[in-house]
Coordinates of C-alpha atoms in Angstrom, one line a residue:
M1 CA -45.1 11.7 -23.9
K2 CA -41.7 12.9 -25.1
S3 CA -40.9 14.6 -21.8
R4 CA -41.8 11.4 -19.8
F5 CA -39.5 9.3 -22.0
Y6 CA -36.7 11.9 -21.5
V7 CA -37.1 11.7 -17.7
V8 CA -37.2 7.9 -17.6
S9 CA -34.2 7.5 -20.0
R10 CA -32.2 10.1 -18.0
A11 CA -33.0 8.4 -14.7
A12 CA -31.9 5.1 -16.3
A13 CA -28.7 6.7 -17.5
L14 CA -28.0 8.1 -14.1
A15 CA -28.6 4.8 -12.4
L16 CA -26.2 3.1 -14.9
L17 CA -23.5 5.7 -14.3
S18 CA -23.9 5.4 -10.6
G19 CA -23.4 1.6 -10.9
C20 CA -20.3 2.2 -13.1
A21 CA -18.9 4.7 -10.6
G22 CA -19.2 2.1 -7.8
M23 CA -17.2 -0.4 -10.0
T24 CA -14.2 1.9 -10.1
Q25 CA -13.9 2.2 -6.3
G26 CA -11.2 0.1 -4.7
P27 CA -12.1 -2.9 -2.5
D28 CA -12.8 -2.4 1.1
A29 CA -9.4 -2.2 2.8
A30 CA -10.8 -3.4 6.2
R31 CA -12.2 -6.6 4.5
L32 CA -8.9 -7.2 2.7
Q33 CA -7.1 -7.0 6.0
S34 CA -9.0 -10.0 7.2
L35 CA -8.0 -12.1 4.1
P36 CA -5.1 -14.5 4.3
V37 CA -1.9 -13.1 2.8
V38 CA 0.0 -15.6 0.4
A39 CA 3.6 -14.9 -0.6
Y40 CA 4.0 -14.8 -4.3
G41 CA 4.8 -18.3 -5.6
Q42 CA 3.1 -20.0 -2.7
T43 CA -0.2 -22.0 -3.2
P44 CA -3.2 -20.3 -1.6
Q45 CA -5.4 -22.5 0.7
T46 CA -8.5 -20.5 0.1
E47 CA -10.3 -18.9 -2.9
E48 CA -10.1 -15.3 -1.4
Y49 CA -6.6 -14.1 -0.6
V50 CA -4.1 -11.3 -1.1
T51 CA -0.8 -12.0 -2.8
H52 CA 2.2 -10.3 -1.3
F53 CA 5.4 -9.5 -3.3
A54 CA 7.8 -8.8 -0.5
K55 CA 10.5 -6.2 -0.7
G56 CA 13.8 -8.1 -1.5
S57 CA 12.0 -11.2 -2.8
D58 CA 12.6 -12.8 -6.2
A59 CA 10.4 -11.6 -9.0
P60 CA 10.8 -14.1 -11.9
M61 CA 10.5 -12.6 -15.3
A62 CA 10.1 -14.1 -18.8
F63 CA 10.5 -12.0 -21.9
T64 CA 9.5 -13.2 -25.3
V65 CA 10.7 -11.9 -28.6
Q66 CA 8.5 -12.9 -31.6
G67 CA 7.3 -11.8 -34.9
T68 CA 7.5 -12.2 -38.7
L69 CA 11.1 -10.9 -38.7
L70 CA 12.2 -13.9 -36.7
Q71 CA 12.4 -17.5 -37.6
Q72 CA 10.9 -18.6 -34.2
P73 CA 10.0 -16.9 -30.9
Q74 CA 12.6 -16.8 -28.2
T75 CA 11.9 -16.5 -24.5
L76 CA 14.5 -15.3 -22.1
T77 CA 14.0 -15.7 -18.3
G78 CA 15.6 -14.0 -15.3
V79 CA 15.0 -13.0 -11.8
A80 CA 14.7 -9.4 -10.5
K81 CA 14.4 -8.4 -6.8
M82 CA 11.4 -6.5 -5.6
G83 CA 12.4 -3.0 -4.5
R84 CA 9.3 -2.5 -2.3
D85 CA 6.4 -4.4 -0.9
L86 CA 3.4 -4.9 -3.2
W87 CA 0.1 -6.5 -2.4
V88 CA -2.3 -7.7 -5.1
Y89 CA -6.0 -8.7 -4.9
R90 CA -7.5 -9.6 -8.2
Q91 CA -7.1 -6.6 -10.5
W92 CA -6.3 -4.3 -7.5
M93 CA -2.9 -3.5 -6.0
S94 CA -1.6 -1.7 -2.9
Y95 CA 1.7 -0.5 -1.6
D96 CA 0.5 -0.4 2.0
R97 CA -2.6 -2.7 2.2
Q98 CA -4.7 0.4 3.0
R99 CA -5.1 2.2 -0.3
W100 CA -6.1 0.0 -3.2
I101 CA -5.9 1.1 -6.9
K102 CA -6.4 -0.6 -10.2
G103 CA -3.2 -2.4 -11.2
G104 CA -2.8 -0.4 -14.4
E105 CA -2.9 2.8 -12.4
G106 CA -0.3 1.8 -9.9
I107 CA 2.6 0.9 -12.2
A108 CA 4.1 3.0 -15.0
I109 CA 5.7 0.7 -17.6
K110 CA 8.1 2.0 -20.2
V111 CA 9.7 -0.2 -22.9
D112 CA 12.7 1.1 -24.9
V113 CA 13.9 -0.9 -27.8
Q114 CA 17.3 -0.1 -29.4
L115 CA 18.2 -1.9 -32.6
P116 CA 21.8 -1.8 -33.9
Q117 CA 22.4 0.9 -36.4
W118 CA 24.2 0.3 -39.7
G119 CA 27.7 -0.7 -39.1
E120 CA 27.2 -1.6 -35.5
T121 CA 27.7 -5.1 -34.2
R122 CA 26.2 -4.7 -30.7
P123 CA 23.1 -6.8 -29.9
S124 CA 19.7 -5.3 -29.8
R125 CA 18.7 -3.9 -26.5
V126 CA 15.3 -3.9 -24.7
V127 CA 14.9 -2.0 -21.5
M128 CA 11.7 -2.3 -19.5
T129 CA 11.2 0.2 -16.7
L130 CA 8.7 -0.4 -14.0
D131 CA 8.0 2.6 -11.7
A132 CA 5.5 2.9 -8.9
R133 CA 2.7 5.4 -9.5
N134 CA 0.7 6.8 -6.6
P135 CA 3.3 5.3 -4.2
Q136 CA 1.8 6.6 -1.0

């Protein structure tokens, strides 16, 4: 009886892991090639589409500073320029529309905060660096 339970539970675990493994694979690149491409900021005409952040296009950014140290939150906005093409489909991203990876795996984000030291009068500085990972 115990060995039968072990075999059944092991088979169930393998089936579950197989299903999870399939969830981490990227979407079918050929299928995504057939979807309409919508430039970032444009309104899509269909439910299924790929968003394109074109090299050289504007990438609006909003940064918010908040917390108990401040009287109220403050949001600063600006526009950066895209340094390379980027395509996004749901939680997936691609640099070439062929190889799709999870968004969190495709961009390395580093935030550096520098507060003024004692005796300094310069403003606090926040630097956010966005680097491509797996760029090929």
